[in-house]
Short mmCIF file of C-alpha atoms in Angstrom, two decimals:
data_model
loop_
_atom_site.label_atom_id
_atom_site.label_comp_id
_atom_site.label_asym_id
_atom_site.label_seq_id
_atom_site.Cartn_x
_atom_site.Cartn_y
_atom_site.Cartn_z
CA MET A 1 91.56 234.48 24.56
CA ALA A 2 93.70 234.43 21.45
CA LYS A 3 96.74 235.50 23.45
CA ILE A 4 96.22 232.69 26.01
CA THR A 5 95.79 230.14 23.27
CA ARG A 6 98.98 231.20 21.61
CA SER A 7 100.95 230.97 24.86
CA ILE A 8 99.73 227.46 25.56
CA SER A 9 100.56 226.39 22.03
CA ALA A 10 103.99 227.92 22.39
CA LYS A 11 104.59 225.92 25.56
CA LYS A 12 103.58 222.68 23.87
CA SER A 13 105.75 223.26 20.88
CA SER A 14 108.78 223.98 23.10
CA VAL A 15 108.83 220.34 24.31
CA PRO A 16 111.05 218.25 21.99
CA SER A 17 109.23 215.35 20.34
CA VAL A 18 110.61 211.78 20.61
CA PRO A 19 111.02 209.96 17.30
CA LYS A 20 108.51 207.14 16.90
CA LYS A 21 111.18 204.46 16.37
CA VAL A 22 113.05 205.49 19.55
CA ALA A 23 109.84 205.51 21.59
CA LYS A 24 108.89 202.06 20.26
CA LYS A 25 112.28 200.62 21.16
CA ALA A 26 112.14 202.12 24.65
CA ALA A 27 108.68 200.70 25.24
CA LYS A 28 109.77 197.22 24.23
CA ALA A 29 113.07 197.18 26.09
CA VAL A 30 111.77 197.02 29.65
CA PRO A 31 109.21 194.20 29.19
CA LYS A 32 111.85 192.05 27.47
CA ARG A 33 114.30 192.44 30.35
CA VAL A 34 111.62 191.72 32.91
CA ALA A 35 110.44 188.64 30.99
CA LYS A 36 113.97 187.32 30.72
CA GLN A 37 114.58 187.70 34.45
CA SER A 38 111.26 186.11 35.46
CA ALA A 39 111.75 183.16 33.07
CA LYS A 40 114.74 181.85 35.01
CA PRO A 41 113.45 179.34 37.59
CA LYS A 42 114.67 179.34 41.16
CA PRO A 43 117.20 176.51 41.64
CA TRP A 44 116.10 173.50 43.66
CA THR A 45 117.44 173.32 47.18
CA PRO A 46 119.35 170.20 48.32
CA ALA A 47 116.42 169.38 50.62
CA GLU A 48 113.94 169.55 47.72
CA ILE A 49 116.12 167.31 45.53
CA HIS A 50 116.45 164.78 48.33
CA GLU A 51 112.70 164.85 48.84
CA ALA A 52 111.99 164.33 45.13
CA PHE A 53 114.22 161.29 44.79
CA SER A 54 113.01 159.89 48.11
CA ARG A 55 109.52 159.90 46.58
CA PHE A 56 110.76 158.21 43.41
CA ARG A 57 112.49 155.56 45.52
CA LYS A 58 109.44 154.96 47.69
CA ALA A 59 107.20 154.54 44.64
CA ASN A 60 109.66 152.31 42.75
CA PRO A 61 112.52 151.00 44.93
CA GLU A 62 114.17 148.90 42.21
CA PRO A 63 113.53 150.47 38.80
CA LYS A 64 114.62 148.46 35.79
CA GLY A 65 115.58 149.46 32.29
CA GLU A 66 113.03 148.38 29.71
CA LEU A 67 115.57 146.99 27.21
CA GLU A 68 115.67 143.20 27.52
CA HIS A 69 119.14 141.66 27.74
CA LEU A 70 120.98 138.60 29.02
CA ASN A 71 124.44 139.93 29.86
CA PRO A 72 126.62 143.05 29.39
CA TYR A 73 127.21 142.20 25.73
CA THR A 74 123.53 141.85 24.82
CA LEU A 75 122.80 145.03 26.80
CA LEU A 76 125.41 146.86 24.74
CA VAL A 77 123.89 145.57 21.49
CA ALA A 78 120.36 146.43 22.62
CA VAL A 79 121.34 150.01 23.48
CA VAL A 80 123.10 150.45 20.12
CA LEU A 81 119.97 149.17 18.36
CA SER A 82 117.71 151.47 20.39
CA ALA A 83 118.97 154.68 18.75
CA GLN A 84 115.94 156.35 17.12
CA ALA A 85 113.80 153.33 18.01
CA THR A 86 111.49 152.35 20.85
CA ASP A 87 112.51 149.88 23.55
CA ALA A 88 109.45 147.79 22.74
CA GLY A 89 110.45 147.59 19.09
CA VAL A 90 114.02 146.63 19.95
CA ASN A 91 112.87 143.96 22.41
CA LYS A 92 110.61 142.40 19.79
CA ALA A 93 113.56 141.99 17.45
CA THR A 94 116.27 141.00 19.93
CA ARG A 95 114.39 138.23 21.72
CA ALA A 96 114.98 135.91 18.77
CA LEU A 97 118.42 137.39 17.99
CA PHE A 98 119.82 136.92 21.49
CA ALA A 99 118.46 133.38 21.63
CA VAL A 100 121.02 132.42 18.97
CA ALA A 101 123.72 135.08 19.46
CA ASP A 102 124.41 136.19 23.04
CA THR A 103 128.19 136.61 22.71
CA PRO A 104 130.44 138.45 20.23
CA GLU A 105 131.69 135.14 18.88
CA ARG A 106 128.19 133.83 18.16
CA MET A 107 127.18 137.13 16.61
CA LEU A 108 130.10 136.90 14.17
CA GLU A 109 129.16 133.32 13.33
CA LEU A 110 125.65 134.54 12.54
CA GLY A 111 127.01 137.18 10.14
CA GLU A 112 125.79 140.61 9.08
CA GLU A 113 123.22 139.40 6.57
CA LYS A 114 121.41 137.22 9.11
CA VAL A 115 121.63 139.93 11.77
CA ARG A 116 119.85 142.24 9.33
CA GLU A 117 117.04 139.71 8.98
CA TYR A 118 116.53 139.59 12.74
CA ILE A 119 116.45 143.36 13.20
CA LYS A 120 114.82 144.51 9.95
CA THR A 121 111.79 145.84 11.84
CA ILE A 122 114.03 148.41 13.58
CA GLY A 123 114.79 151.76 11.98
CA LEU A 124 118.21 152.10 10.28
CA TYR A 125 118.62 148.33 10.57
CA ARG A 126 121.21 147.99 7.81
CA ASN A 127 123.67 150.37 9.41
CA LYS A 128 122.93 148.97 12.86
CA ALA A 129 123.62 145.40 11.72
CA LYS A 130 126.96 146.60 10.36
CA ASN A 131 127.77 148.24 13.71
CA VAL A 132 126.81 145.15 15.69
CA ILE A 133 129.21 143.01 13.66
CA ALA A 134 131.96 145.64 13.82
CA LEU A 135 131.69 146.14 17.58
CA SER A 136 131.67 142.37 18.10
CA GLU A 137 134.90 142.10 16.10
CA LYS A 138 136.50 144.87 18.11
CA LEU A 139 135.45 143.35 21.43
CA ILE A 140 137.15 140.09 20.48
CA ALA A 141 140.26 141.71 19.01
CA GLU A 142 140.88 144.33 21.70
CA PHE A 143 138.96 143.40 24.84
CA GLY A 144 139.05 139.61 25.00
CA GLY A 145 135.38 139.36 24.04
CA GLU A 146 134.31 141.30 27.15
CA VAL A 147 132.50 144.64 27.31
CA PRO A 148 135.01 147.15 28.73
CA ARG A 149 134.36 148.94 32.01
CA THR A 150 135.29 152.50 31.11
CA ARG A 151 133.33 155.13 29.21
CA ALA A 152 136.27 156.00 26.97
CA GLU A 153 136.74 152.38 25.87
CA ILE A 154 133.05 151.76 25.24
CA GLU A 155 132.86 154.94 23.16
CA THR A 156 135.49 153.52 20.78
CA LEU A 157 133.06 150.76 19.75
CA PRO A 158 131.12 151.25 16.48
CA GLY A 159 127.65 152.65 17.12
CA ALA A 160 128.33 153.41 20.78
CA GLY A 161 128.35 156.98 22.11
CA ARG A 162 128.39 158.58 25.53
CA LYS A 163 124.77 157.71 26.32
CA THR A 164 125.34 154.06 25.37
CA ALA A 165 128.42 153.95 27.58
CA ASN A 166 126.54 155.47 30.52
CA VAL A 167 123.68 152.97 30.22
CA VAL A 168 126.04 149.97 30.05
CA LEU A 169 128.24 151.19 32.90
CA ASN A 170 125.20 151.80 35.08
CA MET A 171 123.12 148.73 34.31
CA ALA A 172 125.86 146.15 33.77
CA TYR A 173 128.50 147.36 36.22
CA GLY A 174 126.62 149.44 38.80
CA GLU A 175 128.43 152.70 38.07
CA HIS A 176 126.84 156.00 39.14
CA THR A 177 126.39 157.36 35.63
CA MET A 178 123.60 159.50 34.19
CA ALA A 179 122.36 158.51 30.74
CA VAL A 180 120.46 161.44 29.24
CA ASP A 181 117.92 160.61 26.55
CA THR A 182 115.10 162.82 25.29
CA HIS A 183 113.00 162.04 28.38
CA VAL A 184 115.71 162.91 30.91
CA PHE A 185 116.65 166.01 28.92
CA ARG A 186 113.02 167.19 29.01
CA VAL A 187 112.55 166.48 32.73
CA GLY A 188 115.85 168.14 33.66
CA ASN A 189 114.90 171.31 31.80
CA ARG A 190 111.15 171.45 32.39
CA THR A 191 111.31 170.92 36.14
CA GLY A 192 114.31 173.20 36.56
CA LEU A 193 116.18 170.37 38.26
CA ALA A 194 119.16 170.62 35.88
CA PRO A 195 118.61 173.03 33.00
CA GLY A 196 120.95 172.73 30.03
CA ASN A 197 121.22 173.60 26.35
CA ASN A 198 122.41 170.11 25.42
CA VAL A 199 122.45 166.58 26.83
CA LEU A 200 125.96 166.91 28.26
CA GLU A 201 125.03 170.01 30.25
CA VAL A 202 121.97 168.26 31.67
CA GLU A 203 124.00 165.12 32.44
CA LEU A 204 126.68 167.02 34.33
CA GLY A 205 124.06 169.16 36.06
CA LEU A 206 122.16 166.12 37.32
CA GLU A 207 125.33 164.40 38.49
CA LYS A 208 126.20 167.53 40.43
CA VAL A 209 122.92 167.92 42.31
CA ILE A 210 121.63 164.36 42.84
CA PRO A 211 122.85 162.82 46.13
CA SER A 212 125.05 159.74 45.77
CA GLU A 213 122.55 157.52 47.57
CA PHE A 214 120.15 157.91 44.62
CA MET A 215 122.57 157.84 41.69
CA LEU A 216 122.44 154.11 40.97
CA HIS A 217 118.78 154.32 39.96
CA ALA A 218 118.44 158.06 39.23
CA HIS A 219 118.50 157.86 35.45
CA HIS A 220 115.86 155.11 35.44
CA TRP A 221 113.56 157.13 37.69
CA LEU A 222 113.93 160.17 35.44
CA ILE A 223 113.47 158.19 32.21
CA LEU A 224 110.32 156.51 33.52
CA HIS A 225 109.03 159.82 34.85
CA GLY A 226 109.50 161.44 31.44
CA ARG A 227 108.09 158.46 29.55
CA TYR A 228 104.91 157.97 31.57
CA THR A 229 104.21 161.16 33.56
CA CYS A 230 106.12 164.22 32.35
CA LEU A 231 105.04 163.68 28.74
CA ALA A 232 106.25 165.95 25.96
CA ARG A 233 102.87 167.20 24.73
CA LYS A 234 100.46 166.68 27.60
CA PRO A 235 102.27 166.30 30.94
CA ARG A 236 100.23 164.42 33.52
CA CYS A 237 100.82 166.98 36.28
CA GLU A 238 97.76 165.75 38.19
CA VAL A 239 99.49 162.44 39.01
CA CYS A 240 103.07 163.73 39.21
CA LEU A 241 104.93 162.73 42.36
CA ILE A 242 106.91 165.97 42.42
CA ASN A 243 104.39 168.52 41.12
CA ASP A 244 104.71 170.66 44.26
CA LEU A 245 108.48 170.89 43.77
CA CYS A 246 108.53 171.33 39.99
CA ARG A 247 109.49 174.79 38.71
CA TRP A 248 107.64 174.54 35.38
CA PRO A 249 105.43 177.64 35.10
CA GLU A 250 102.86 175.87 32.92
CA LYS A 251 102.11 172.91 35.16
CA THR A 252 98.39 172.24 35.55
CA VAL A 253 98.33 171.70 39.34
#
């Protein structure tokens, strides 16, 4: 019996042992690769995208932006004021402001100090009042008092960035632009419709996949969907119009 025991022990000891650190790394490597591959959602098909926006259109044929305005100029001002603020908060302040200053000329007559008084309930109001006066001056000096019709020109105005330009071009001039705010960014990524690491990637991704027939209203549908249905913390998947198409692995229906 002793001889047999020794031979078995000898066989066991002849097998080289794997260092604990190496074994741990090997065990972790495969699950990580599998998880990474399974996390990537399957792209939407053109038919699915068409179906999704057909549903949005049927539910809300003429969606409107929630920022109140009277003309392209007041729309531009409202969008500039809406940075890091709610549409409802901006509307509350601009109703009285636009009643007395609905053109660049009238805004300059009002002056920065009085503009501040009108918008003091909005976050960053001091800097925003300065931008409103500065952009009004530039519109008069360089664009004949009119809001320009190109993204590049609008982006030269104080306080106006790419998103501002896209909103104005779409709502004031009917251009097929995609304004990506936090809601659109979330919807584009969560649903898998147009994943992106930043707003520009999502914007370009959405423009690439959304059919032209839907582009006039597409950004409004997506904003409203993100604001009232595809919420950041508790998405309302049970009432979502596109829950059967959505690629989000955590959806509740």
